[in-house]
Coordinates of N, CA and C in Angstrom, one line a residue:
M1 N 45.2 78.0 -85.2 CA 45.2 76.6 -85.6 C 45.7 76.5 -87.1
E2 N 46.4 75.4 -87.3 CA 46.9 75.1 -88.7 C 45.8 74.7 -89.6
P3 N 45.8 75.1 -90.9 CA 44.8 74.7 -91.8 C 44.8 73.2 -92.0
V4 N 43.6 72.6 -92.1 CA 43.5 71.1 -92.3 C 43.5 70.9 -93.8
V5 N 44.4 70.0 -94.2 CA 44.6 69.8 -95.7 C 44.3 68.4 -96.1
R6 N 44.2 67.5 -95.2 CA 44.0 66.1 -95.5 C 42.6 65.6 -95.1
S7 N 42.1 64.6 -95.8 CA 40.8 64.0 -95.5 C 41.0 62.7 -94.7
P8 N 40.0 62.2 -94.0 CA 38.7 62.9 -93.8 C 38.8 64.1 -92.9
L9 N 38.2 65.2 -93.4 CA 38.2 66.4 -92.6 C 37.7 66.3 -91.2
R10 N 36.6 65.6 -91.1 CA 35.9 65.5 -89.8 C 36.9 64.9 -88.7
D11 N 37.7 63.9 -89.1 CA 38.6 63.3 -88.1 C 39.7 64.3 -87.7
H12 N 40.2 65.1 -88.7 CA 41.2 66.1 -88.4 C 40.7 67.2 -87.5
I13 N 39.5 67.6 -87.8 CA 38.9 68.7 -87.0 C 38.6 68.2 -85.6
R14 N 38.1 67.0 -85.5 CA 37.8 66.4 -84.2 C 39.1 66.4 -83.4
Q15 N 40.2 66.0 -84.0 CA 41.5 65.9 -83.3 C 42.0 67.3 -82.9
T16 N 41.8 68.3 -83.8 CA 42.2 69.6 -83.5 C 41.5 70.2 -82.2
V17 N 40.2 69.9 -82.2 CA 39.4 70.3 -81.0 C 39.9 69.6 -79.7
L18 N 40.1 68.3 -79.9 CA 40.6 67.5 -78.7 C 41.9 68.1 -78.2
D19 N 42.8 68.4 -79.1 CA 44.1 69.0 -78.7 C 43.9 70.3 -78.0
G20 N 42.9 71.1 -78.5 CA 42.6 72.4 -77.9 C 42.1 72.2 -76.5
L21 N 41.3 71.2 -76.3 CA 40.7 70.9 -74.9 C 41.8 70.5 -74.0
A22 N 42.7 69.6 -74.6 CA 43.8 69.0 -73.7 C 44.8 70.1 -73.3
D23 N 45.1 71.0 -74.2 CA 46.2 72.0 -73.9 C 45.6 73.3 -73.3
G24 N 44.3 73.3 -73.1 CA 43.7 74.4 -72.4 C 43.3 75.6 -73.2
R25 N 43.4 75.4 -74.6 CA 43.0 76.5 -75.4 C 41.5 76.9 -75.2
W26 N 40.7 75.8 -75.1 CA 39.3 76.0 -74.8 C 39.0 75.5 -73.4
K27 N 38.4 76.3 -72.6 CA 38.1 75.9 -71.2 C 36.6 75.8 -70.9
P28 N 36.2 75.1 -69.8 CA 34.8 74.9 -69.5 C 34.0 76.2 -69.7
G29 N 32.9 76.2 -70.4 CA 32.1 77.3 -70.7 C 32.4 78.1 -71.9
D30 N 33.6 77.8 -72.5 CA 33.9 78.6 -73.8 C 33.0 78.1 -74.9
R31 N 32.6 79.1 -75.8 CA 31.8 78.8 -77.0 C 32.7 78.2 -78.1
L32 N 32.2 77.3 -78.8 CA 32.9 76.8 -80.0 C 32.0 77.2 -81.2
V33 N 32.4 78.3 -81.9 CA 31.6 78.9 -83.0 C 32.0 78.2 -84.3
E34 N 31.0 77.5 -84.9 CA 31.3 76.7 -86.1 C 31.9 77.6 -87.2
R35 N 31.3 78.8 -87.5 CA 31.8 79.6 -88.6 C 33.2 80.1 -88.3
R36 N 33.5 80.4 -87.1 CA 34.9 80.9 -86.8 C 35.9 79.7 -87.0
M37 N 35.5 78.6 -86.5 CA 36.4 77.4 -86.6 C 36.6 77.0 -88.0
A38 N 35.6 77.0 -88.8 CA 35.7 76.7 -90.2 C 36.6 77.6 -90.9
A39 N 36.5 78.9 -90.6 CA 37.4 79.9 -91.3 C 38.9 79.7 -90.9
E40 N 39.1 79.4 -89.6 CA 40.5 79.2 -89.1 C 41.1 77.9 -89.8
L41 N 40.3 76.9 -90.0 CA 40.8 75.7 -90.5 C 40.7 75.6 -92.0
G42 N 40.1 76.6 -92.7 CA 40.0 76.6 -94.1 C 39.1 75.6 -94.7
V43 N 38.0 75.3 -94.0 CA 37.0 74.3 -94.5 C 35.6 74.8 -94.4
S44 N 34.6 74.1 -94.9 CA 33.3 74.5 -94.7 C 32.8 74.2 -93.3
Q45 N 31.6 74.6 -93.0 CA 31.0 74.4 -91.7 C 30.5 73.0 -91.5
A46 N 30.2 72.3 -92.5 CA 29.7 70.9 -92.4 C 30.6 69.9 -91.6
P47 N 31.8 69.8 -92.0 CA 32.7 68.9 -91.3 C 32.9 69.3 -89.8
V48 N 32.9 70.6 -89.6 CA 33.1 71.2 -88.2 C 31.9 70.7 -87.4
R49 N 30.7 70.9 -88.0 CA 29.5 70.5 -87.3 C 29.5 69.0 -87.0
E50 N 30.0 68.2 -87.9 CA 30.0 66.7 -87.7 C 31.0 66.4 -86.5
A51 N 32.2 67.0 -86.5 CA 33.1 66.8 -85.5 C 32.6 67.2 -84.1
L52 N 31.9 68.3 -84.1 CA 31.4 68.8 -82.8 C 30.3 67.8 -82.3
R53 N 29.5 67.2 -83.2 CA 28.5 66.3 -82.8 C 29.2 65.0 -82.1
E54 N 30.3 64.6 -82.7 CA 31.0 63.5 -82.1 C 31.6 63.8 -80.7
L55 N 32.0 65.0 -80.6 CA 32.6 65.4 -79.3 C 31.4 65.6 -78.3
E56 N 30.3 65.9 -78.8 CA 29.1 66.0 -77.9 C 28.7 64.6 -77.4
A57 N 28.9 63.6 -78.3 CA 28.6 62.2 -77.9 C 29.6 61.8 -76.8
L58 N 30.8 62.3 -76.8 CA 31.8 62.0 -75.8 C 31.6 62.8 -74.5
R59 N 30.6 63.7 -74.5 CA 30.2 64.5 -73.4 C 31.3 65.5 -73.0
L60 N 32.1 65.9 -74.0 CA 33.1 66.9 -73.8 C 32.6 68.3 -74.1
I61 N 31.6 68.4 -75.0 CA 30.9 69.6 -75.3 C 29.4 69.4 -75.2
E62 N 28.7 70.5 -75.1 CA 27.2 70.5 -75.1 C 26.7 71.6 -76.0
S63 N 25.5 71.4 -76.5 CA 24.9 72.4 -77.4 C 23.4 72.5 -77.0
A64 N 22.9 73.7 -77.4 CA 21.5 74.0 -77.1 C 21.0 74.8 -78.3
P65 N 19.7 74.7 -78.6 CA 19.1 75.5 -79.8 C 19.4 77.0 -79.6
N66 N 19.8 77.6 -80.7 CA 20.1 79.0 -80.7 C 21.2 79.5 -79.8
K67 N 21.9 78.6 -79.2 CA 23.0 78.9 -78.3 C 24.4 78.4 -78.8
G68 N 24.3 77.4 -79.7 CA 25.5 76.8 -80.2 C 26.2 75.9 -79.3
A69 N 27.5 75.6 -79.5 CA 28.2 74.6 -78.7 C 29.1 75.3 -77.7
R70 N 29.2 74.6 -76.5 CA 30.1 75.1 -75.5 C 30.9 73.9 -74.9
V71 N 32.1 74.2 -74.4 CA 32.8 73.2 -73.6 C 32.1 72.9 -72.3
R72 N 31.8 71.6 -72.1 CA 31.1 71.2 -70.8 C 32.0 71.5 -69.6
R73 N 31.3 71.8 -68.5 CA 31.9 71.9 -67.2 C 32.0 70.5 -66.6
L74 N 33.1 69.9 -66.7 CA 33.3 68.5 -66.4 C 33.3 68.3 -64.9
T75 N 32.8 67.2 -64.4 CA 32.7 66.9 -63.0 C 33.5 65.7 -62.7
R76 N 33.7 65.5 -61.4 CA 34.3 64.2 -60.9 C 33.6 63.0 -61.4
T77 N 32.3 63.1 -61.4 CA 31.5 61.9 -61.9 C 31.7 61.6 -63.3
D78 N 31.8 62.7 -64.2 CA 32.2 62.5 -65.6 C 33.5 61.7 -65.7
L79 N 34.5 62.1 -65.0 CA 35.8 61.5 -65.1 C 35.7 60.1 -64.6
R80 N 35.1 59.9 -63.5 CA 35.0 58.6 -62.9 C 34.3 57.6 -63.8
E81 N 33.2 58.0 -64.5 CA 32.5 57.1 -65.3 C 33.3 56.7 -66.6
V82 N 34.1 57.6 -67.1 CA 34.9 57.3 -68.3 C 36.0 56.3 -67.9
Y83 N 36.6 56.5 -66.7 CA 37.7 55.6 -66.3 C 37.1 54.2 -65.9
Q84 N 35.9 54.1 -65.4 CA 35.3 52.8 -65.2 C 35.1 52.0 -66.5
V85 N 34.6 52.7 -67.5 CA 34.5 52.0 -68.8 C 35.9 51.6 -69.4
R86 N 36.8 52.5 -69.3 CA 38.1 52.3 -69.8 C 38.8 51.1 -69.1
A87 N 38.6 51.1 -67.8 CA 39.2 50.0 -67.0 C 38.7 48.6 -67.4
G88 N 37.4 48.6 -67.6 CA 36.8 47.3 -68.1 C 37.3 46.9 -69.4
L89 N 37.5 47.8 -70.4 CA 38.0 47.5 -71.7 C 39.4 47.0 -71.7
E90 N 40.2 47.6 -70.9 CA 41.6 47.2 -70.8 C 41.8 45.9 -70.1
E91 N 41.1 45.6 -69.1 CA 41.1 44.3 -68.4 C 40.7 43.2 -69.4
M92 N 39.7 43.5 -70.2 CA 39.2 42.5 -71.2 C 40.3 42.3 -72.3
A93 N 41.0 43.4 -72.7 CA 42.1 43.2 -73.7 C 43.2 42.3 -73.2
V94 N 43.5 42.4 -71.9 CA 44.6 41.5 -71.4 C 44.2 40.0 -71.4
R95 N 42.9 39.8 -71.3 CA 42.4 38.4 -71.3 C 42.6 37.8 -72.7
M96 N 42.6 38.7 -73.7 CA 42.6 38.3 -75.1 C 44.0 38.1 -75.7
G97 N 45.0 38.8 -75.2 CA 46.3 38.8 -75.7 C 47.4 39.5 -74.8
R98 N 48.6 39.0 -74.9 CA 49.7 39.5 -74.1 C 50.4 40.7 -74.8
P99 N 50.5 41.8 -74.2 CA 51.1 43.0 -74.9 C 52.6 42.8 -75.1
P100 N 53.2 43.5 -76.1 CA 54.6 43.4 -76.3 C 55.4 44.2 -75.2
V101 N 56.1 43.4 -74.3 CA 56.7 44.1 -73.2 C 57.8 45.1 -73.6
E102 N 58.6 44.8 -74.7 CA 59.6 45.7 -75.1 C 59.0 47.1 -75.5
A103 N 57.9 47.0 -76.2 CA 57.2 48.2 -76.6 C 56.7 49.0 -75.4
L104 N 56.2 48.3 -74.4 CA 55.7 48.9 -73.2 C 56.9 49.6 -72.5
R105 N 58.0 48.9 -72.4 CA 59.2 49.5 -71.7 C 59.7 50.8 -72.5
T106 N 59.6 50.8 -73.8 CA 60.0 51.9 -74.6 C 59.2 53.1 -74.2
H107 N 57.9 52.9 -74.2 CA 57.0 54.0 -73.8 C 57.2 54.5 -72.4
L108 N 57.4 53.5 -71.5 CA 57.7 53.9 -70.1 C 58.9 54.7 -70.0
T109 N 60.0 54.4 -70.7 CA 61.2 55.2 -70.7 C 60.9 56.6 -71.2
R110 N 60.1 56.7 -72.2 CA 59.8 58.0 -72.7 C 58.9 58.8 -71.7
M111 N 58.1 58.1 -71.0 CA 57.3 58.8 -69.9 C 58.2 59.4 -68.9
H112 N 59.2 58.6 -68.4 CA 60.1 59.1 -67.4 C 60.9 60.3 -67.9
E113 N 61.4 60.2 -69.2 CA 62.1 61.3 -69.8 C 61.3 62.6 -69.9
A114 N 60.0 62.4 -70.2 CA 59.1 63.5 -70.3 C 58.8 64.1 -68.9
A115 N 58.7 63.3 -67.9 CA 58.5 63.7 -66.6 C 59.7 64.5 -66.1
A116 N 60.9 64.0 -66.4 CA 62.1 64.7 -66.0 C 62.2 66.1 -66.7
A117 N 61.8 66.1 -67.9 CA 61.8 67.4 -68.7 C 60.7 68.3 -68.4
G118 N 59.7 67.8 -67.6 CA 58.6 68.7 -67.2 C 57.5 68.8 -68.3
S119 N 57.5 67.9 -69.3 CA 56.6 67.9 -70.4 C 55.4 67.0 -70.1
L120 N 54.3 67.7 -69.7 CA 53.1 66.9 -69.4 C 52.5 66.4 -70.7
H121 N 52.6 67.1 -71.8 CA 52.0 66.7 -73.1 C 52.7 65.4 -73.5
D122 N 54.0 65.3 -73.5 CA 54.7 64.1 -73.9 C 54.5 63.0 -73.0
Q123 N 54.4 63.3 -71.7 CA 54.1 62.2 -70.7 C 52.8 61.6 -71.0
V124 N 51.8 62.4 -71.3 CA 50.5 61.8 -71.6 C 50.5 61.1 -72.9
R125 N 51.1 61.7 -73.9 CA 51.2 61.0 -75.2 C 51.8 59.6 -75.1
H126 N 52.9 59.5 -74.4 CA 53.5 58.2 -74.3 C 52.7 57.3 -73.4
G127 N 52.0 57.9 -72.4 CA 51.2 57.1 -71.5 C 50.0 56.4 -72.2
V128 N 49.4 57.2 -73.1 CA 48.3 56.7 -73.9 C 48.8 55.7 -74.9
A129 N 50.0 55.9 -75.5 CA 50.6 54.9 -76.4 C 50.8 53.6 -75.7
F130 N 51.3 53.7 -74.4 CA 51.5 52.5 -73.6 C 50.3 51.7 -73.4
H131 N 49.2 52.3 -73.1 CA 47.9 51.6 -72.9 C 47.3 51.1 -74.3
R132 N 47.6 51.9 -75.3 CA 47.1 51.5 -76.6 C 47.8 50.2 -77.1
E133 N 49.0 50.0 -76.7 CA 49.7 48.7 -77.0 C 49.0 47.6 -76.4
I134 N 48.6 47.8 -75.1 CA 47.9 46.7 -74.4 C 46.6 46.4 -75.1
V135 N 45.8 47.4 -75.5 CA 44.5 47.1 -76.1 C 44.7 46.5 -77.5
K136 N 45.6 47.0 -78.2 CA 45.9 46.5 -79.6 C 46.3 45.1 -79.6
A137 N 47.0 44.7 -78.5 CA 47.5 43.3 -78.4 C 46.3 42.3 -78.3
S138 N 45.1 42.8 -78.0 CA 44.0 41.9 -77.9 C 43.7 41.3 -79.2
G139 N 44.0 42.0 -80.3 CA 43.7 41.5 -81.7 C 42.3 41.7 -82.0
N140 N 41.5 42.5 -81.2 CA 40.1 42.7 -81.4 C 39.9 44.2 -81.9
E141 N 39.6 44.3 -83.2 CA 39.5 45.7 -83.7 C 38.3 46.5 -83.1
V142 N 37.3 45.8 -82.8 CA 36.1 46.4 -82.2 C 36.5 47.0 -80.9
L143 N 37.1 46.2 -80.1 CA 37.6 46.6 -78.7 C 38.5 47.8 -78.9
L144 N 39.4 47.8 -79.8 CA 40.3 48.9 -80.0 C 39.6 50.2 -80.4
A145 N 38.6 50.0 -81.3 CA 37.9 51.2 -81.8 C 37.0 51.8 -80.7
V146 N 36.4 51.0 -79.8 CA 35.6 51.5 -78.7 C 36.5 52.2 -77.7
W147 N 37.7 51.6 -77.4 CA 38.6 52.3 -76.5 C 39.1 53.6 -77.0
E148 N 39.4 53.7 -78.3 CA 39.9 54.9 -78.9 C 38.8 56.0 -79.0
S149 N 37.5 55.5 -79.1 CA 36.4 56.5 -79.2 C 36.2 57.2 -77.8
L150 N 36.8 56.7 -76.8 CA 36.6 57.4 -75.5 C 37.3 58.7 -75.4
G151 N 38.2 59.0 -76.3 CA 39.0 60.2 -76.2 C 40.0 60.2 -75.0
I152 N 40.7 59.1 -75.0 CA 41.6 58.8 -73.9 C 42.6 59.9 -73.5
E153 N 43.2 60.5 -74.6 CA 44.3 61.4 -74.3 C 43.7 62.7 -73.6
V154 N 42.5 63.2 -74.1 CA 41.9 64.3 -73.5 C 41.5 64.1 -72.0
W155 N 40.9 62.9 -71.8 CA 40.5 62.6 -70.4 C 41.7 62.5 -69.5
T156 N 42.8 61.9 -70.0 CA 44.0 61.8 -69.2 C 44.5 63.1 -68.9
H157 N 44.6 64.0 -69.8 CA 45.1 65.4 -69.5 C 44.2 66.0 -68.4
L158 N 42.9 65.9 -68.6 CA 42.0 66.5 -67.7 C 42.1 65.9 -66.3
S159 N 42.2 64.6 -66.2 CA 42.3 64.0 -64.9 C 43.6 64.4 -64.1
I160 N 44.7 64.5 -64.9 CA 46.0 64.9 -64.3 C 45.9 66.3 -63.9
R161 N 45.4 67.2 -64.8 CA 45.3 68.6 -64.5 C 44.4 69.0 -63.4
L162 N 43.2 68.3 -63.3 CA 42.2 68.7 -62.3 C 42.3 68.0 -61.0
F163 N 42.7 66.7 -61.0 CA 42.5 65.9 -59.8 C 43.7 65.0 -59.4
R164 N 44.7 64.9 -60.2 CA 45.7 63.8 -60.1 C 47.0 64.2 -59.5
M165 N 48.0 63.5 -59.9 CA 49.3 63.5 -59.3 C 50.4 64.3 -60.0
R166 N 51.6 64.2 -59.5 CA 52.7 64.9 -60.1 C 53.3 64.0 -61.2
P167 N 53.9 64.5 -62.2 CA 54.4 63.7 -63.4 C 55.2 62.5 -63.0
H168 N 56.2 62.6 -62.1 CA 57.0 61.5 -61.8 C 56.2 60.3 -61.2
E169 N 55.2 60.6 -60.4 CA 54.3 59.6 -59.8 C 53.5 58.9 -60.9
N170 N 53.1 59.6 -61.9 CA 52.3 59.0 -63.0 C 53.1 58.0 -63.8
A171 N 54.4 58.4 -64.1 CA 55.3 57.5 -64.8 C 55.6 56.3 -64.0
A172 N 55.9 56.5 -62.7 CA 56.3 55.4 -61.9 C 55.2 54.4 -61.7
G173 N 53.9 54.8 -61.8 CA 52.8 54.0 -61.6 C 52.6 52.9 -62.6
H174 N 53.3 53.0 -63.8 CA 53.3 52.1 -64.8 C 54.3 50.9 -64.7
E175 N 55.3 51.1 -63.8 CA 56.3 50.1 -63.6 C 55.8 48.8 -63.2
P176 N 54.9 48.7 -62.2 CA 54.4 47.4 -61.8 C 53.6 46.6 -62.9
L177 N 53.0 47.4 -63.8 CA 52.3 46.8 -65.0 C 53.3 46.0 -65.9
V178 N 54.4 46.7 -66.2 CA 55.4 46.1 -67.1 C 56.0 44.8 -66.4
E179 N 56.3 44.9 -65.1 CA 56.8 43.8 -64.4 C 55.8 42.6 -64.4
A180 N 54.5 42.9 -64.3 CA 53.5 41.9 -64.2 C 53.4 41.2 -65.6
F181 N 53.5 42.0 -66.7 CA 53.4 41.3 -68.0 C 54.7 40.6 -68.3
E182 N 55.8 41.0 -67.8 CA 57.1 40.3 -68.0 C 57.1 38.9 -67.4
R183 N 56.5 38.8 -66.2 CA 56.5 37.5 -65.5 C 55.3 36.7 -65.8
G184 N 54.4 37.2 -66.7 CA 53.2 36.5 -67.1 C 52.2 36.3 -65.9
D185 N 52.1 37.3 -65.1 CA 51.3 37.2 -63.9 C 49.8 37.1 -64.4
P186 N 49.1 36.0 -63.9 CA 47.7 35.8 -64.3 C 46.8 36.9 -63.8
E187 N 47.3 37.7 -62.8 CA 46.5 38.8 -62.2 C 46.8 40.1 -62.9
A188 N 47.5 40.1 -64.0 CA 47.9 41.3 -64.7 C 46.7 42.2 -65.1
G189 N 45.6 41.5 -65.5 CA 44.4 42.2 -65.9 C 43.8 43.0 -64.7
V190 N 43.8 42.3 -63.6 CA 43.2 42.9 -62.4 C 44.1 44.1 -62.0
L191 N 45.4 43.9 -62.0 CA 46.3 45.0 -61.7 C 46.1 46.2 -62.6
L192 N 45.9 45.9 -63.9 CA 45.7 47.0 -64.9 C 44.4 47.7 -64.6
R193 N 43.4 47.0 -64.3 CA 42.1 47.6 -64.0 C 42.2 48.6 -62.8
E194 N 42.9 48.1 -61.7 CA 43.0 49.0 -60.6 C 43.9 50.2 -60.9
H195 N 44.9 50.0 -61.7 CA 45.8 51.1 -62.1 C 45.0 52.2 -62.8
V196 N 44.1 51.8 -63.8 CA 43.3 52.8 -64.5 C 42.3 53.4 -63.6
L197 N 41.7 52.7 -62.7 CA 40.7 53.3 -61.8 C 41.4 54.2 -60.8
G198 N 42.7 54.1 -60.6 CA 43.4 55.0 -59.7 C 43.4 56.4 -60.2
Y199 N 43.1 56.6 -61.5 CA 43.1 58.0 -62.1 C 41.7 58.6 -61.9
A200 N 40.8 57.8 -61.5 CA 39.4 58.3 -61.4 C 39.2 59.0 -60.0
P201 N 38.6 60.1 -60.0 CA 38.3 60.8 -58.7 C 37.4 59.8 -57.9
P202 N 37.6 59.8 -56.6 CA 36.8 58.9 -55.7 C 35.3 59.3 -55.7
E203 N 34.5 58.3 -55.4 CA 33.0 58.5 -55.3 C 32.7 59.4 -54.1
P204 N 31.6 60.1 -54.2 CA 31.3 61.0 -53.1 C 31.3 60.3 -51.7
G205 N 31.9 60.9 -50.7 CA 32.0 60.2 -49.4 C 33.2 59.3 -49.2
R206 N 34.0 59.1 -50.3 CA 35.2 58.3 -50.2 C 36.4 59.1 -50.4
T207 N 37.5 58.8 -49.8 CA 38.7 59.5 -49.9 C 39.7 58.8 -50.8
S208 N 39.5 57.6 -51.2 CA 40.4 56.9 -52.1 C 39.7 55.9 -53.0

């Protein structure tokens, strides 16, 4: 890991761990040792501890007395519940404001390029940026903050890696959304909600 040099430290450490979870550096069951992480990042243990507490609130890690923190073994239910909340937030955002279509098209182009290049990381990065444009367009800072607090990029990586589709399919799935926003479709929010829920593993007993 690269040393963290800017403040606030907690935010940088949190992002470092999120990146590690997304790229597979830490896998389910792996221990996250505060002292070791602090030494690698060149910081004290206090901001590391704070960052891990935030990630525990996201249900990405778990801790127990005298055992420290570990990466949680995520389930289909975990992923489904995150996407249910995210879908509701994004549908609400569309009711509040129309996203900039040109910005969406730019991110969609980047997603296709990343898919063609076989870069899952870039595909997810631009996919998250695509959806952030939608939420940001609501003009509601609280809504944006709640959406960002979900750890969207990590959950997106996990859903694609564990349960989802091939890269080209993921990029193509955003095309109907751009078209709906272009034509001012009043059902764009519903379409967006269904799109987001499409990333969630099905409920037990269901195949879709």
